[in-house]
CSV table of C-alpha atoms in Angstrom, one decimal:
chain,number,residue,atom,x,y,z
A,137,LEU,CA,163.9,116.9,76.8
A,138,ASN,CA,163.4,120.3,78.4
A,139,ALA,CA,167.2,120.9,78.7
A,140,LEU,CA,170.2,120.0,76.6
A,141,PRO,CA,173.5,118.8,78.0
A,142,GLY,CA,175.5,121.7,79.5
A,143,THR,CA,172.4,123.9,79.9
A,144,ARG,CA,172.1,125.7,83.3
A,145,VAL,CA,169.1,124.5,85.2
A,146,LYS,CA,167.4,125.3,88.5
A,147,GLN,CA,166.6,122.9,91.3
A,148,GLY,CA,163.3,121.2,90.8
A,149,GLN,CA,163.1,122.1,87.1
A,150,VAL,CA,161.6,119.3,84.9
A,151,LEU,CA,164.4,118.2,82.6
A,152,ALA,CA,162.5,115.6,80.7
A,153,VAL,CA,159.0,114.0,80.3
A,154,LEU,CA,158.8,110.3,79.7
A,155,GLU,CA,155.9,109.1,77.6
A,156,SER,CA,154.6,105.6,77.6
A,157,PRO,CA,151.6,104.6,75.4
A,158,GLU,CA,151.2,101.4,77.4
A,159,LEU,CA,151.0,103.3,80.7
A,160,ALA,CA,148.5,105.8,79.2
A,161,ASP,CA,146.3,102.9,78.0
A,162,ALA,CA,146.6,101.2,81.4
A,163,GLN,CA,145.5,104.4,83.1
A,164,ALA,CA,142.6,104.9,80.7
A,165,GLU,CA,141.5,101.3,81.2
A,166,TYR,CA,141.7,101.7,85.0
A,167,LEU,CA,139.6,104.8,84.9
A,168,ARG,CA,137.1,103.0,82.7
A,169,LEU,CA,136.9,100.2,85.1
A,170,ILE,CA,136.3,102.5,88.0
A,171,ALA,CA,133.4,104.1,86.1
A,172,GLU,CA,132.0,100.7,85.2
A,173,SER,CA,132.3,99.6,88.8
A,174,GLN,CA,130.2,102.5,89.9
A,175,ARG,CA,127.6,101.6,87.3
A,176,ILE,CA,127.5,98.0,88.5
A,177,LYS,CA,127.1,99.1,92.1
A,178,GLY,CA,124.0,101.2,91.1
A,179,SER,CA,122.6,98.2,89.1
A,180,LEU,CA,123.3,96.0,92.1
A,181,VAL,CA,121.2,98.2,94.4
A,182,ILE,CA,118.4,98.2,91.9
A,183,ALA,CA,118.5,94.4,91.5
A,184,GLU,CA,118.6,93.8,95.2
A,185,ASN,CA,115.6,96.1,95.7
A,186,ALA,CA,113.7,94.3,92.9
A,187,VAL,CA,114.4,90.9,94.6
A,188,LYS,CA,113.1,92.2,97.9
A,189,GLN,CA,110.0,93.6,96.3
A,190,SER,CA,109.3,90.3,94.5
A,191,GLU,CA,109.7,88.4,97.8
A,192,ILE,CA,107.1,90.7,99.4
A,193,GLU,CA,104.7,90.1,96.5
A,194,VAL,CA,105.2,86.4,96.7
A,195,GLY,CA,104.4,86.6,100.4
A,196,ILE,CA,101.2,88.6,99.7
A,197,ALA,CA,100.2,86.2,97.0
A,198,LYS,CA,100.7,83.2,99.4
A,199,ARG,CA,98.6,84.9,102.1
A,200,GLU,CA,95.8,85.7,99.6
A,201,LEU,CA,95.8,82.1,98.3
A,202,GLY,CA,95.6,80.8,101.8
A,203,ARG,CA,92.7,83.2,102.6
A,204,GLN,CA,90.8,82.1,99.5
A,205,GLN,CA,91.4,78.4,100.2
A,206,SER,CA,90.0,79.0,103.8
A,207,LEU,CA,87.0,80.9,102.5
A,208,ALA,CA,86.4,78.2,99.8
A,209,ALA,CA,86.4,75.5,102.5
A,210,THR,CA,83.8,77.3,104.6
A,211,GLY,CA,81.8,78.8,101.7
A,212,ILE,CA,82.1,82.2,103.3
A,213,TYR,CA,83.3,83.8,100.1
A,214,ASP,CA,79.9,83.3,98.5
A,215,ALA,CA,78.1,85.3,101.1
A,216,PRO,CA,78.7,88.9,99.6
A,217,ALA,CA,77.3,88.0,96.2
A,218,LEU,CA,74.5,86.0,97.7
A,219,GLU,CA,73.6,88.7,100.2
A,220,GLU,CA,73.6,91.3,97.5
A,221,ALA,CA,71.2,89.2,95.5
A,222,LYS,CA,68.9,88.8,98.5
A,223,ARG,CA,69.0,92.5,99.2
A,224,ALA,CA,68.1,93.4,95.6
A,225,SER,CA,65.3,90.8,95.6
A,226,GLU,CA,63.8,92.2,98.9
A,227,GLU,CA,64.0,95.8,97.5
A,228,ALA,CA,62.2,94.7,94.4
A,229,LYS,CA,59.5,92.9,96.4
A,230,ASN,CA,59.0,96.0,98.6
A,231,ARG,CA,58.7,98.3,95.6
A,232,VAL,CA,56.1,96.0,94.0
A,233,LEU,CA,54.1,96.0,97.3
A,234,VAL,CA,54.2,99.8,97.5
A,235,LEU,CA,53.2,100.3,93.8
A,236,THR,CA,50.4,97.7,94.2
A,237,ASP,CA,49.0,99.7,97.1
A,238,GLU,CA,49.3,102.9,95.1
A,239,VAL,CA,47.4,101.3,92.1
A,240,LYS,CA,44.7,100.2,94.4
A,241,ARG,CA,44.4,103.6,95.9
A,242,LEU,CA,44.2,105.3,92.5
A,243,GLU,CA,41.6,102.7,91.3
A,244,SER,CA,39.5,103.7,94.2
A,245,VAL,CA,40.0,107.4,93.4
A,246,VAL,CA,39.1,106.9,89.8
A,247,ALA,CA,36.0,104.9,90.7
A,248,ARG,CA,34.8,107.8,93.0
A,249,TYR,CA,35.6,110.4,90.4
A,250,GLU,CA,33.7,108.5,87.8
A,251,GLU,CA,30.6,108.4,90.0
A,252,GLY,CA,31.1,112.1,90.8
A,253,ALA,CA,31.5,112.9,87.1
A,254,ALA,CA,28.3,111.0,86.3
A,255,ALA,CA,26.5,113.0,89.1
A,256,GLY,CA,28.0,116.2,87.9
A,257,VAL,CA,29.9,117.0,91.1
A,258,VAL,CA,33.4,116.2,89.7
A,259,ALA,CA,35.0,118.0,86.8
A,260,ARG,CA,35.9,116.0,83.8
A,261,ARG,CA,39.5,117.2,83.8
A,262,ASP,CA,39.9,115.9,87.4
A,263,LEU,CA,38.7,112.5,86.4
A,264,GLU,CA,41.0,112.4,83.4
A,265,LYS,CA,43.9,113.4,85.6
A,266,ALA,CA,43.2,110.6,88.0
A,267,GLN,CA,42.8,108.1,85.1
A,268,SER,CA,46.2,109.3,83.7
A,269,GLU,CA,47.9,108.8,87.1
A,270,LEU,CA,46.3,105.3,87.4
A,271,THR,CA,47.6,104.4,84.0
A,272,GLN,CA,51.1,105.6,84.8
A,273,SER,CA,51.1,103.8,88.1
A,274,LYS,CA,50.1,100.5,86.5
A,275,SER,CA,52.9,100.9,83.9
A,276,THR,CA,55.4,101.5,86.8
A,277,LEU,CA,54.0,98.5,88.6
A,278,ASN,CA,54.5,96.3,85.5
A,279,GLU,CA,58.1,97.4,85.3
A,280,ALA,CA,58.7,96.7,89.0
A,281,GLN,CA,57.2,93.2,88.6
A,282,SER,CA,59.5,92.6,85.7
A,283,GLN,CA,62.5,93.7,87.8
A,284,LEU,CA,61.3,91.5,90.6
A,285,LYS,CA,61.4,88.5,88.3
A,286,THR,CA,64.9,89.4,87.2
A,287,SER,CA,66.0,89.8,90.9
A,288,GLU,CA,64.5,86.5,91.9
A,289,SER,CA,66.2,84.8,89.0
A,290,ALA,CA,69.6,86.3,90.0
A,291,LEU,CA,69.0,85.3,93.6
A,292,SER,CA,68.3,81.7,92.5
A,293,ARG,CA,71.4,81.7,90.4
A,294,GLU,CA,73.6,83.0,93.3
A,295,GLU,CA,72.1,80.4,95.7
A,296,LYS,CA,73.0,77.7,93.2
A,297,ILE,CA,76.5,79.1,92.9
A,298,ALA,CA,76.9,79.2,96.6
A,299,GLY,CA,75.7,75.7,97.0
A,300,GLN,CA,78.2,74.4,94.5
A,301,ARG,CA,80.9,76.8,95.7
A,302,LEU,CA,81.7,77.6,92.1
A,303,ARG,CA,82.7,81.2,92.8
A,304,SER,CA,85.0,80.2,95.6
A,305,SER,CA,86.8,77.8,93.2
A,306,LYS,CA,87.1,80.5,90.6
A,307,GLU,CA,88.7,83.0,93.1
A,308,THR,CA,91.0,80.3,94.5
A,309,ASP,CA,92.2,79.5,91.0
A,310,ALA,CA,92.8,83.2,90.3
A,311,SER,CA,94.9,83.4,93.5
A,312,ARG,CA,97.0,80.5,92.4
A,313,VAL,CA,97.7,82.2,89.1
A,314,ARG,CA,98.8,85.4,90.9
A,315,LEU,CA,101.1,83.4,93.1
A,316,ASP,CA,102.6,81.6,90.2
A,317,LEU,CA,103.2,84.9,88.4
A,318,ALA,CA,104.8,86.4,91.6
A,319,ARG,CA,107.1,83.4,91.9
A,320,LYS,CA,108.2,83.7,88.3
A,321,THR,CA,108.9,87.3,88.8
A,322,GLN,CA,110.9,86.5,91.9
A,323,LEU,CA,113.0,84.0,90.0
A,324,SER,CA,113.6,86.5,87.2
A,325,MET,CA,114.7,89.1,89.7
A,326,GLN,CA,117.0,86.7,91.5
A,327,ALA,CA,118.6,85.7,88.1
A,328,SER,CA,119.2,89.4,87.3
A,329,LEU,CA,120.7,90.0,90.7
A,330,ALA,CA,123.1,87.0,90.2
A,331,GLN,CA,124.1,88.4,86.8
A,332,VAL,CA,124.9,91.8,88.3
A,333,ARG,CA,126.9,90.3,91.1
A,334,SER,CA,128.9,88.2,88.5
A,335,GLU,CA,129.6,91.4,86.6
A,336,GLN,CA,130.7,93.1,89.7
A,337,ALA,CA,133.2,90.4,90.5
A,338,GLN,CA,134.6,90.5,87.0
A,339,ILE,CA,135.1,94.3,87.2
A,340,ALA,CA,136.7,94.0,90.6
A,341,SER,CA,139.2,91.4,89.2
A,342,LEU,CA,140.0,93.6,86.2
A,343,GLN,CA,140.5,96.6,88.5
A,344,SER,CA,142.9,94.6,90.6
A,345,ILE,CA,144.9,93.6,87.6
A,346,ALA,CA,144.9,97.1,86.2
A,347,ALA,CA,146.1,98.6,89.5
A,348,THR,CA,149.3,96.4,89.5
A,349,ARG,CA,150.4,97.5,86.0
């Protein structure tokens, strides 16, 4: 009480304050529910966006699987690896041809220098230099021939893979795995969204009850 009986008071003066623990608790609970409702709304937006993203990823995975299946059916997918093997083989062959011509040229030079050195018209150091260049070219040619064998072996392997469509099958299987993973993610996101919506409904119900107290 702010005023005792018989005390002079003014108009509008607060004479007493009524306190109710139950009302205070109800107000606190109502405020808590409002805050929780805001949190749920934020979670709902996040969950909805996650579901939309998972749907997009499933669509992408489906299109990729369809593309791989189409390529596997026509064998087109094997072309890049096969064409790369052919290119490498052709480059190796051309390098061997160039180096073979260079070795032949140097062999001819060395032969002339040997004759010149025997006749005393070519310096010994020039002959030795030509012989050194010939030795180096022969070594490089041997390496190129070894690389050519490796390239031809790789080409043969890619031609076999292309014929059996093994690579296409591998890529198609990988696309199926990605699609399955995308679908599982989508289901998980949908379950999370459903849970958030359920929590939102419960909070709304509690808010309604708290507002009537």
